[in-house]
XYZ file of C-alpha atoms in Angstrom:
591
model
C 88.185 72.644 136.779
C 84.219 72.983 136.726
C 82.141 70.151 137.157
C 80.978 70.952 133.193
C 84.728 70.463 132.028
C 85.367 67.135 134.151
C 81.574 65.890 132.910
C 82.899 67.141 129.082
C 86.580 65.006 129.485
C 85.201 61.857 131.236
C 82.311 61.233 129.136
C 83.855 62.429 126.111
C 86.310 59.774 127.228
C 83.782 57.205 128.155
C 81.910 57.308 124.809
C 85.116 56.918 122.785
C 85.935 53.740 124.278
C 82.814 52.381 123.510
C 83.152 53.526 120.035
C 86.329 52.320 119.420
C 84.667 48.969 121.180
C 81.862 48.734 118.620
C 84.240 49.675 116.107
C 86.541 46.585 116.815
C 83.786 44.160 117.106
C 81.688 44.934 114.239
C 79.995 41.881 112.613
C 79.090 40.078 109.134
C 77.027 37.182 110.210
C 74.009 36.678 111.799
C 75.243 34.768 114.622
C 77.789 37.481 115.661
C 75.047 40.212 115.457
C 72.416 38.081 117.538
C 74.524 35.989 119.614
C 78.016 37.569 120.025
C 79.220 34.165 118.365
C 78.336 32.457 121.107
C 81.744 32.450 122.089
C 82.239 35.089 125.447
C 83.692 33.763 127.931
C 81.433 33.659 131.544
C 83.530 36.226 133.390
C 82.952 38.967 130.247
C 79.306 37.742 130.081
C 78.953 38.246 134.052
C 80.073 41.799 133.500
C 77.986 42.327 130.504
C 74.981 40.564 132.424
C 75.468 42.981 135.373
C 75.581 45.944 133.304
C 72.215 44.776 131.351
C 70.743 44.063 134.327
C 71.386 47.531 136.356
C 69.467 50.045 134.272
C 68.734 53.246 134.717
C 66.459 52.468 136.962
C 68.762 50.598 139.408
C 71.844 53.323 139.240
C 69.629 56.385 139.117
C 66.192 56.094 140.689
C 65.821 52.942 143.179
C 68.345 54.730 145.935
C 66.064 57.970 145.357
C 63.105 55.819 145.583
C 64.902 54.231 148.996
C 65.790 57.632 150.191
C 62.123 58.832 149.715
C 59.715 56.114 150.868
C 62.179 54.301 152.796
C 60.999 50.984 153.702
C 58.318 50.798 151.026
C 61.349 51.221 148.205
C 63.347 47.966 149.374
C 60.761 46.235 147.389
C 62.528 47.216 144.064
C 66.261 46.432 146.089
C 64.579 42.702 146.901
C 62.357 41.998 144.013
C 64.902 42.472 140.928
C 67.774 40.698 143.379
C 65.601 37.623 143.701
C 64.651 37.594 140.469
C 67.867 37.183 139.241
C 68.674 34.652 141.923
C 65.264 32.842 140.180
C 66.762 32.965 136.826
C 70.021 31.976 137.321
C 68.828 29.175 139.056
C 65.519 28.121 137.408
C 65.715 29.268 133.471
C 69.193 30.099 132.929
C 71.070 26.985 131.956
C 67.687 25.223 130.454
C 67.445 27.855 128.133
C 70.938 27.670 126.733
C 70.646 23.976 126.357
C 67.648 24.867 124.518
C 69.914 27.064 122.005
C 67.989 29.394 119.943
C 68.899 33.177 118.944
C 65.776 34.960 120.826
C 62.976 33.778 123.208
C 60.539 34.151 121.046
C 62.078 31.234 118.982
C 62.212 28.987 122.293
C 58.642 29.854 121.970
C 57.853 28.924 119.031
C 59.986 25.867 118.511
C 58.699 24.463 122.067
C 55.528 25.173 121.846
C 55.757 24.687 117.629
C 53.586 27.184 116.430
C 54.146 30.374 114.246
C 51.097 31.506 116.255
C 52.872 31.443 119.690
C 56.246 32.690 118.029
C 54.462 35.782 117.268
C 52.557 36.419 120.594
C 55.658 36.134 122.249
C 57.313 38.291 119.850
C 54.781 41.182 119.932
C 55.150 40.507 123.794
C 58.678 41.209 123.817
C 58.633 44.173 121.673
C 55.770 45.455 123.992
C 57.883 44.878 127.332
C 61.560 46.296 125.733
C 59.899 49.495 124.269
C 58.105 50.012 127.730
C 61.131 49.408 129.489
C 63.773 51.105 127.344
C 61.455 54.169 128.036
C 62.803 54.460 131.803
C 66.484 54.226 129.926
C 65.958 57.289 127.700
C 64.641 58.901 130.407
C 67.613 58.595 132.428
C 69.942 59.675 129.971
C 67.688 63.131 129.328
C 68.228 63.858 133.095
C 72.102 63.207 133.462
C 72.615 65.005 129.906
C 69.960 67.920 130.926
C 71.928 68.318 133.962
C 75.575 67.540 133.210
C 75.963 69.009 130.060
C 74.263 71.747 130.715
C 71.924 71.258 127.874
C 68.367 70.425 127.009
C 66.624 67.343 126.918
C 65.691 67.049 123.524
C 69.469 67.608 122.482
C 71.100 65.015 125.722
C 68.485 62.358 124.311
C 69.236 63.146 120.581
C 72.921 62.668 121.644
C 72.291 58.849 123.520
C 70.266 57.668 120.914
C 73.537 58.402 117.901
C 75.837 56.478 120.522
C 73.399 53.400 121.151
C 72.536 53.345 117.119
C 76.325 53.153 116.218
C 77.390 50.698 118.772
C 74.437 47.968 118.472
C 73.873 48.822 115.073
C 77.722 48.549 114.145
C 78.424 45.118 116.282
C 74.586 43.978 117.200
C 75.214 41.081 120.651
C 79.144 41.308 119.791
C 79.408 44.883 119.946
C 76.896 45.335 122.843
C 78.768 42.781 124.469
C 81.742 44.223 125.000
C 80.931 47.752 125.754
C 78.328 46.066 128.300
C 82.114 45.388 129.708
C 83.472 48.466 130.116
C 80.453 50.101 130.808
C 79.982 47.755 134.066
C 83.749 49.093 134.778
C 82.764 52.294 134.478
C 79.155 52.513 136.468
C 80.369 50.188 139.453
C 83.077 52.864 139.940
C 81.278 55.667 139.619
C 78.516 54.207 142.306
C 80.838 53.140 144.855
C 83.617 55.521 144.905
C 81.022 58.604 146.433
C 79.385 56.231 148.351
C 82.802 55.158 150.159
C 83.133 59.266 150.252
C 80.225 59.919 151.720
C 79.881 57.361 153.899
C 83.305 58.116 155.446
C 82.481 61.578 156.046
C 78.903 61.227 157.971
C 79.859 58.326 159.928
C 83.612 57.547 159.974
C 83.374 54.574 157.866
C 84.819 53.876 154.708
C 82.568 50.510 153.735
C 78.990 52.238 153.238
C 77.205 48.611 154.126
C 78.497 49.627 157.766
C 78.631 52.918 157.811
C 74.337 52.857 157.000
C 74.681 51.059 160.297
C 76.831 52.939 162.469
C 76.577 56.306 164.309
C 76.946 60.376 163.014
C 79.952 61.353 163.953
C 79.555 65.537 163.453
C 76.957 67.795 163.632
C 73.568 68.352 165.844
C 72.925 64.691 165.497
C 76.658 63.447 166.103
C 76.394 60.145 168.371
C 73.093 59.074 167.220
C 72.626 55.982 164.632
C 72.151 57.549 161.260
C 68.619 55.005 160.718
C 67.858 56.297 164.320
C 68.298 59.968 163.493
C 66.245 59.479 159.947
C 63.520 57.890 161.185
C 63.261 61.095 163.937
C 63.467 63.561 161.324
C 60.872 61.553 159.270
C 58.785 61.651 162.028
C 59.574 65.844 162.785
C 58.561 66.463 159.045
C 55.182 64.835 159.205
C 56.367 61.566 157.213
C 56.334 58.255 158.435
C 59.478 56.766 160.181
C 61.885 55.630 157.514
C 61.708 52.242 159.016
C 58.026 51.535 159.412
C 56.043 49.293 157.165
C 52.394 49.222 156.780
C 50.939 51.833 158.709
C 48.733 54.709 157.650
C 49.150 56.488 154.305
C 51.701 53.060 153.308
C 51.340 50.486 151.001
C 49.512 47.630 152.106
C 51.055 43.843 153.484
C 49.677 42.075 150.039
C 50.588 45.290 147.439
C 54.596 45.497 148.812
C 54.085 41.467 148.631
C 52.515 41.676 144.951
C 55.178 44.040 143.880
C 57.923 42.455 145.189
C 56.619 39.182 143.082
C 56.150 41.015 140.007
C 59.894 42.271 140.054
C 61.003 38.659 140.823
C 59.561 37.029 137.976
C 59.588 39.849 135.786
C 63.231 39.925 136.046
C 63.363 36.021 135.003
C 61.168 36.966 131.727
C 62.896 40.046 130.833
C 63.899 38.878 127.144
C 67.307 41.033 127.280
C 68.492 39.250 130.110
C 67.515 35.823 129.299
C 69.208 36.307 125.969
C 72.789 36.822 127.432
C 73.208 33.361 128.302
C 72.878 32.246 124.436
C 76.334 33.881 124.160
C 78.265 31.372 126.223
C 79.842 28.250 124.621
C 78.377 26.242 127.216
C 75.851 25.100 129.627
C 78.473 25.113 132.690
C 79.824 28.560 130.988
C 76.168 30.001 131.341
C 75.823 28.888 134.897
C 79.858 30.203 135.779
C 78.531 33.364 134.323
C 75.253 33.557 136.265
C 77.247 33.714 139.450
C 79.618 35.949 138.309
C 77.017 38.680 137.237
C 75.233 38.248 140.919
C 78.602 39.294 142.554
C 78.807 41.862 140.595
C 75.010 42.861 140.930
C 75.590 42.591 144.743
C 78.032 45.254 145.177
C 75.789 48.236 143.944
C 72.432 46.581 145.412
C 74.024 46.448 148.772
C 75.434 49.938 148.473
C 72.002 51.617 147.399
C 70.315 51.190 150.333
C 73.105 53.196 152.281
C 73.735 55.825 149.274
C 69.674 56.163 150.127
C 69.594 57.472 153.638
C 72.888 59.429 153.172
C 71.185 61.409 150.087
C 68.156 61.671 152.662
C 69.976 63.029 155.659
C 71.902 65.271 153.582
C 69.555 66.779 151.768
C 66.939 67.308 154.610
C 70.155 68.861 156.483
C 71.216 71.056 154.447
C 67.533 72.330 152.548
C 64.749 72.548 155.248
C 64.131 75.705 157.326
C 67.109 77.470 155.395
C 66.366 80.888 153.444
C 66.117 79.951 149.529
C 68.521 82.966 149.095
C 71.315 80.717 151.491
C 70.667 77.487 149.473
C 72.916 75.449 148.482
C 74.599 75.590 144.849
C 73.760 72.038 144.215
C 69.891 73.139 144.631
C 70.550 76.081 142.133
C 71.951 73.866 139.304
C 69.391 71.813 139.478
C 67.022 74.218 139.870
C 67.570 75.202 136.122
C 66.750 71.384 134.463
C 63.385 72.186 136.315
C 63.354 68.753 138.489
C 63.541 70.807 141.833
C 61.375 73.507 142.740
C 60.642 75.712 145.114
C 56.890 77.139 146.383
C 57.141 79.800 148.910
C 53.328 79.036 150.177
C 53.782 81.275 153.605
C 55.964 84.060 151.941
C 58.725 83.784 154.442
C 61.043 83.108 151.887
C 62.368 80.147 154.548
C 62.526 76.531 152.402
C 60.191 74.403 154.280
C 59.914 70.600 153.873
C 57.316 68.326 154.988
C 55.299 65.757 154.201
C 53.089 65.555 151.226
C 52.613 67.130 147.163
C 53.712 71.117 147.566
C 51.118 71.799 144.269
C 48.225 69.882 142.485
C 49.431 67.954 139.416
C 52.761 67.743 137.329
C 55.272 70.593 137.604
C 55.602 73.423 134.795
C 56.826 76.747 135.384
C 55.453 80.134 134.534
C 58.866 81.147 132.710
C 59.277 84.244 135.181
C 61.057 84.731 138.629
C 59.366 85.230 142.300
C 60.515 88.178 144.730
C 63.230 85.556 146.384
C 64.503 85.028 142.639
C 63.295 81.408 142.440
C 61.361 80.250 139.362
C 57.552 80.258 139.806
C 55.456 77.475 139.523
C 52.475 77.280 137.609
C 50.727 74.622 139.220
C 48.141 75.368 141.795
C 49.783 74.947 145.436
C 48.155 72.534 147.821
C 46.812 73.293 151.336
C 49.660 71.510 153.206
C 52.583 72.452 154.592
C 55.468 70.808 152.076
C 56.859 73.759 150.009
C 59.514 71.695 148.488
C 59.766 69.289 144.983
C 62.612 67.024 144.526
C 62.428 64.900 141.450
C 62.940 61.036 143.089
C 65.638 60.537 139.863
C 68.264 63.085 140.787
C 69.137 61.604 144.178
C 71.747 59.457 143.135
C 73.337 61.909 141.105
C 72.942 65.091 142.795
C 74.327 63.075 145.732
C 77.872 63.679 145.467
C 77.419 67.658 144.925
C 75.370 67.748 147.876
C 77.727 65.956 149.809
C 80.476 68.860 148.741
C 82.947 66.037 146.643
C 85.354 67.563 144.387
C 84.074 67.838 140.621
C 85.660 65.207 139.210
C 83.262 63.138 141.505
C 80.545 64.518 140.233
C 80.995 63.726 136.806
C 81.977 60.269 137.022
C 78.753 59.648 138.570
C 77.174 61.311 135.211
C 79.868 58.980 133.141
C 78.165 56.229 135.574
C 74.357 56.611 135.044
C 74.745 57.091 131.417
C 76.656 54.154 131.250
C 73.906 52.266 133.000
C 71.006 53.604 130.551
C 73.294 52.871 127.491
C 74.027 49.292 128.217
C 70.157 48.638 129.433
C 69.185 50.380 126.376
C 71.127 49.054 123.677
C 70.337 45.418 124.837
C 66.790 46.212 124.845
C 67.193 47.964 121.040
C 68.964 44.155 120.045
C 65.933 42.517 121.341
C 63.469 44.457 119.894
C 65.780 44.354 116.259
C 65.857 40.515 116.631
C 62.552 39.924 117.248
C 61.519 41.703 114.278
C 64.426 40.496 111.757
C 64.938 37.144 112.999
C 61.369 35.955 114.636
C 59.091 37.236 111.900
C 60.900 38.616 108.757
C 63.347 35.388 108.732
C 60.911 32.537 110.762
C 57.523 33.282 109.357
C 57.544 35.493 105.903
C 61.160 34.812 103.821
C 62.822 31.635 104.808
C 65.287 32.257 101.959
C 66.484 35.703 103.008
C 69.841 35.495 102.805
C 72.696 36.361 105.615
C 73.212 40.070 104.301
C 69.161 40.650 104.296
C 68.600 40.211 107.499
C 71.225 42.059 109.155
C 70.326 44.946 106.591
C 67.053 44.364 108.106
C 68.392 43.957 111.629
C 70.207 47.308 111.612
C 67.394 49.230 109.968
C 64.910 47.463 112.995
C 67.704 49.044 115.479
C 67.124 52.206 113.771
C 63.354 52.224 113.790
C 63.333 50.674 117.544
C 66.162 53.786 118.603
C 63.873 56.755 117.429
C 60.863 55.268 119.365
C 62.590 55.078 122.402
C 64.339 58.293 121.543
C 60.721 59.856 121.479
C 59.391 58.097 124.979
C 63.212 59.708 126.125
C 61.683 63.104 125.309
C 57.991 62.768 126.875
C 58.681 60.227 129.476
C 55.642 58.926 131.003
C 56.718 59.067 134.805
C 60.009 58.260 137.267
C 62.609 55.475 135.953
C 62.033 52.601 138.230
C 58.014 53.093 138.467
C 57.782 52.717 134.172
C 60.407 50.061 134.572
C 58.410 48.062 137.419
C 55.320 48.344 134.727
C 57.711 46.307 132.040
C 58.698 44.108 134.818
C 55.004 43.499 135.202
C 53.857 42.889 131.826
C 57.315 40.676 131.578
C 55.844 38.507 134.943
C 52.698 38.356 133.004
C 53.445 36.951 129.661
C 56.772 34.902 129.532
C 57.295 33.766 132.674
C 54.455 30.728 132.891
C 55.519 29.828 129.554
C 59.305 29.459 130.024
C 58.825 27.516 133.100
C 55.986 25.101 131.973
C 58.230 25.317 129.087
C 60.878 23.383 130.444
C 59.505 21.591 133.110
C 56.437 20.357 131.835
C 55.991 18.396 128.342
C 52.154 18.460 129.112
C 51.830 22.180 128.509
C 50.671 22.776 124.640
C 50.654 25.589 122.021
C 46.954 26.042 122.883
C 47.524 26.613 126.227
C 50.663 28.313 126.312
C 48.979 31.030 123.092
C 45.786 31.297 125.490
C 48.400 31.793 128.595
C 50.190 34.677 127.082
C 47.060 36.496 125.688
C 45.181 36.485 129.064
C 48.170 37.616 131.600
C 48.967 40.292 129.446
C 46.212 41.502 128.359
C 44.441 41.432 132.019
C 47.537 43.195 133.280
C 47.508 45.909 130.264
C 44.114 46.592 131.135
C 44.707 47.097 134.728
C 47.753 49.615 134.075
C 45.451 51.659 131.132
C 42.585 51.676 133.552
C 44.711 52.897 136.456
C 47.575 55.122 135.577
C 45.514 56.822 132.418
C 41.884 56.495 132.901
C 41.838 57.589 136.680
C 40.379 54.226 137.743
C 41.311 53.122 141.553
C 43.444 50.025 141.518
C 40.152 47.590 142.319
C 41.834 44.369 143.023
C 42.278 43.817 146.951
C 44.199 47.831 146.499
C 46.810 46.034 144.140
C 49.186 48.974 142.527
C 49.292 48.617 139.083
C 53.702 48.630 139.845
C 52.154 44.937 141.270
C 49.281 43.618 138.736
C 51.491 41.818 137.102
C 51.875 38.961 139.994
C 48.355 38.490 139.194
C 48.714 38.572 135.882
C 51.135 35.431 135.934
C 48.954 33.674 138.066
C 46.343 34.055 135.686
C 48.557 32.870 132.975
C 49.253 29.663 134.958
C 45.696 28.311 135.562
C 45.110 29.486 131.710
C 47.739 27.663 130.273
C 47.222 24.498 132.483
C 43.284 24.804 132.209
C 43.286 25.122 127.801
C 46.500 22.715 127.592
C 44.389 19.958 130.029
C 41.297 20.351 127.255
C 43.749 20.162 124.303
C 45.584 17.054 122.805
C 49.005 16.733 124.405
C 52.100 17.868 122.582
C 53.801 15.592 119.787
C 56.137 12.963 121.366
C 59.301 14.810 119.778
C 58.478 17.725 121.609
C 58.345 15.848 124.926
C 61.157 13.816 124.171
C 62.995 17.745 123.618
C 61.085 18.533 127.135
C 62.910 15.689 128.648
C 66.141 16.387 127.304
C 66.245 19.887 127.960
C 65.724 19.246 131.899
C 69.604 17.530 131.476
C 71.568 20.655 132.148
C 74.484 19.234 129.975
C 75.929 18.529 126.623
C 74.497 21.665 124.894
C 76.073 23.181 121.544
C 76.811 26.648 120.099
C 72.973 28.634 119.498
C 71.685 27.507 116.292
C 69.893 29.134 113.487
C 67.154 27.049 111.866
């Protein structure tokens, strides 16, 4: 069968399990639709945290951004794995003791204000919608590609499944397809990188095969990180190892980066709310573990699917005529994220370092003399004649590598798995914020159950056709929009959750002042640098890395205007104190 059939069967398969999922845990209370009932037990939520966690971003575009820039893209693989490390351990069970639906009501009821409730709100809505972005994105490049259809249509198609699912079952319903959707993507990662790995270097565990030696071809013998840092070198790029040197990103922007991812990851709202739908504290910690197992498998395996997509597809694309390229290069060739400009007119594919044309890729709509589709964009005056889109890596992987079909479209099953379960968590936030945090908290106290999850579902709605329209005109690669909601997540919630819970000297003053100027130095910085052309003017910082600042500048804020303000009443530092005992909490509580 064609790789269209097997990508028709397994995801049609894949998407009726999750309906049938949603269907069977469709809720009529509040509680089920914003906390699953607080009743999943840790090894569910472990799954469901893993599959939350690893977006888009993490299944589709960190190994491409690995396999491109090498060194420089470990700083996504280490910054979201300590971050989760940092909220497991530092947030995690203080926050469930704490026991409300959303963080913006940990907010508000800990810093007790209707003022901060709302910053925090209109900060999480800010960081979900930014991040869900990167999802839709994802799932208009797997659909564009697998299904053989256009992007408009694949992201029309995502954003039916993700409205039925959440809207049916809200946390209950996203819960469990979280489940089988970790099932699903962990599979579809690791089985072609096993594959793979087994055929370039003999060994079946790609963690050791990344390590070990080639064991066919014109580099058979040598280490595969020996060989790509050679052919790095050959194609005018820097070694695949190297860190820092010309044309890199500096010591204190990989450093800054890294930082924003860490503590991003700990304020990312959709995260933090998964451990409200334990019954307990030690449930919430059990499950914290399990979900960094699980996390570990694919974010040790990237690194090696990385430099296998790199040596393969330098191997079997440069110096080869474009009418001898491979089929995997023609069927992408058609969703127009590959392209080909023959700059020398030798018709020979040649790859090196640097942009083959000025600006972002369109095409002219007619065919060149070798039949390849002609670029519009002006070329540029080096060498490179080749565009890869960063995204497809991952998934183009397997055909390049020659596995059978079916191969091929479990990985599709896989990365739409990972967008759906990102999204949809993200969509519950965003719904929650908005039915629970303002229309419930701050304007109609009496609204009664079946209000506000009328209101919740019609918020899901709203929230799925924004994201559907970022899914349509995506503003840039998966993990680089992600890394900006990371940032603007490091920048607003982060200081306050901490000082939060481990200070009862931090007030509503200074936490409201806190938020306002981290986020809104590290919006500026973003606007100023990815849309008004400004260069990043702090010490080279990338805006991908503002966002460390940005929660630095939150700190001193919030512990400068809380110093100069009256302390906190004592029954919020008495609830300070109590918190910090990681024990004895109860079921989430609406009030």
């Amino acid at each position: 069968m064609s790789i269209l059939t097997w990508t028709y069967i397994i995801v049609g398969l894949t998407f009726g399990l999750y309906m049938y999922i949603a269907w069977a845990s469709r809720v009529k209370d509040t509680k089920g639709f914003y906390v699953a009932g607080g009743g999943v037990p840790p090894l569910a939520n472990g799954m469901a945290t893993g599959a939350d966690w690893m977006s888009a971003a993490s299944f589709i575009s960190m190994a491409g951004i690995i396999s491109f820039s090498g060194f420089e893209g470990s700083v996504y693989l280490m910054g979201w794995t300590g971050g989760y490390v940092l909220l497991a351990l530092l947030l995690a069970p203080y926050l469930r003791k704490f026991g409300k639906f959303t963080v913006p009501d940990f907010v508000g009821d800990r810093y007790y204000s209707t003022t901060a409730r709302v910053v925090a709100l209109v900060c999480a809505i800010f960081v979900s919608l930014t991040y869900v972005a990167g999802q839709m994105r994802g799932v208009g490049i797997v659909f564009s590609r697998f299904l053989e259809v256009d992007v408009t249509t694949g992201v029309v198609i995502g954003m039916c499944i993700v409205f039925l699912y959440a809207g049916l079952g809200g946390m209950k319903g996203i819960t469990w397809t979280q489940v089988a959707q970790y099932v699903v993507l962990i599979i579809a990662f690791t089985i072609p990188a096993v594959a793979i790995s087994m055929k370039i270097t003999g060994n079946p565990i790609p963690q050791l095969g990344f390590g070990g030696t080639i064991t066919e071809g014109t580099h058979a013998g040598r280490f595969l990180l020996e060989t790509l840092d050679a052919i790095n070198k050959d194609l005018g790029f820097a070694a695949y190892t190297s860190a820092y040197g010309p044309g890199q990103k500096s010591m204190i922007d990989v450093l800054c980066i890294t930082l924003a991812l860490m503590v991003g990851t700990a304020g990312l709202p959709h995260v933090i709310v998964r451990f409200y739908t334990v019954p307990t504290v030690r449930a919430a910690r059990l499950s914290a573990g399990y979900a960094l197992l699980f996390i570990a498998i694919l974010y040790t395996t990237a690194p090696a699917v990385a430099g296998f997509a790199r040596y393969n597809m330098v191997d079997t694309l440069n110096d080869k005529p474009y009418a001898e390229a491979p089929q995997w290069f023609k069927d992408w060739e058609k969703t127009g994220l590959v392209a080909w400009v023959d700059k020398n007119g030798d018709g020979i594919i040649q790859y090196r370092a640097g942009d083959p044309f000025k600006g972002r890729l369109s095409f002219t709509g007619e065919t060149g003399p070798h039949g390849q589709p002609l670029v519009a964009n002006a070329p540029t005056d080096n060498e490179n004649e080749l565009y890869v889109d960063r995204d497809i890596m991952v998934l183009a992987n397997p055909q390049i590598a020659n596995l059978p079909a079916w191969v091929v479209a479990l990985v599709a099953a896989g990365g739409l798995a990972a967008a759906l379960s990102t999204a949809s968590g993200l969509l519950l936030v965003v719904a929650s914020s908005i039915s629970h945090d303002l229309y419930y908290r701050v304007i109609n106290r009496k609204a009664t159950e079946k209000q506000r999850l009328r209101i919740g579902r019609i918020m899901i709605g709203l929230a799925v056709l924004v994201a559907g329209y970022f899914g349509i005109n995506p503003p840039g690669f998966v993990a680089q929009v992600v890394a900006l909601a990371f940032g603007l997540a490091a920048s607003s919630f982060f200081p306050i959750l901490v000082l939060g819970i481990f200070s009862n000297r931090v007030n509503r003053e200074g936490a409201i002042a806190g938020m306002i100027a981290g986020i809104g130095f590290t919006m500026l910085y973003i606007v100023q640098t990815k849309f008004m052309g400004v260069s990043p003017w702090f010490f080279g910082i990338s805006p991908e890395g503002i966002g460390a600042v940005g929660m630095c500048l939150n700190f001193v804020v919030t512990w400068a205007v809380s110093a100069m303000t009256p302390p906190p009443p004592q029954e919020i530092r008495d609830l300070v104190e109590s918190v910090r005992i990681p024990k004895g909490a109860g079921a989430a509580v609406d009030h």
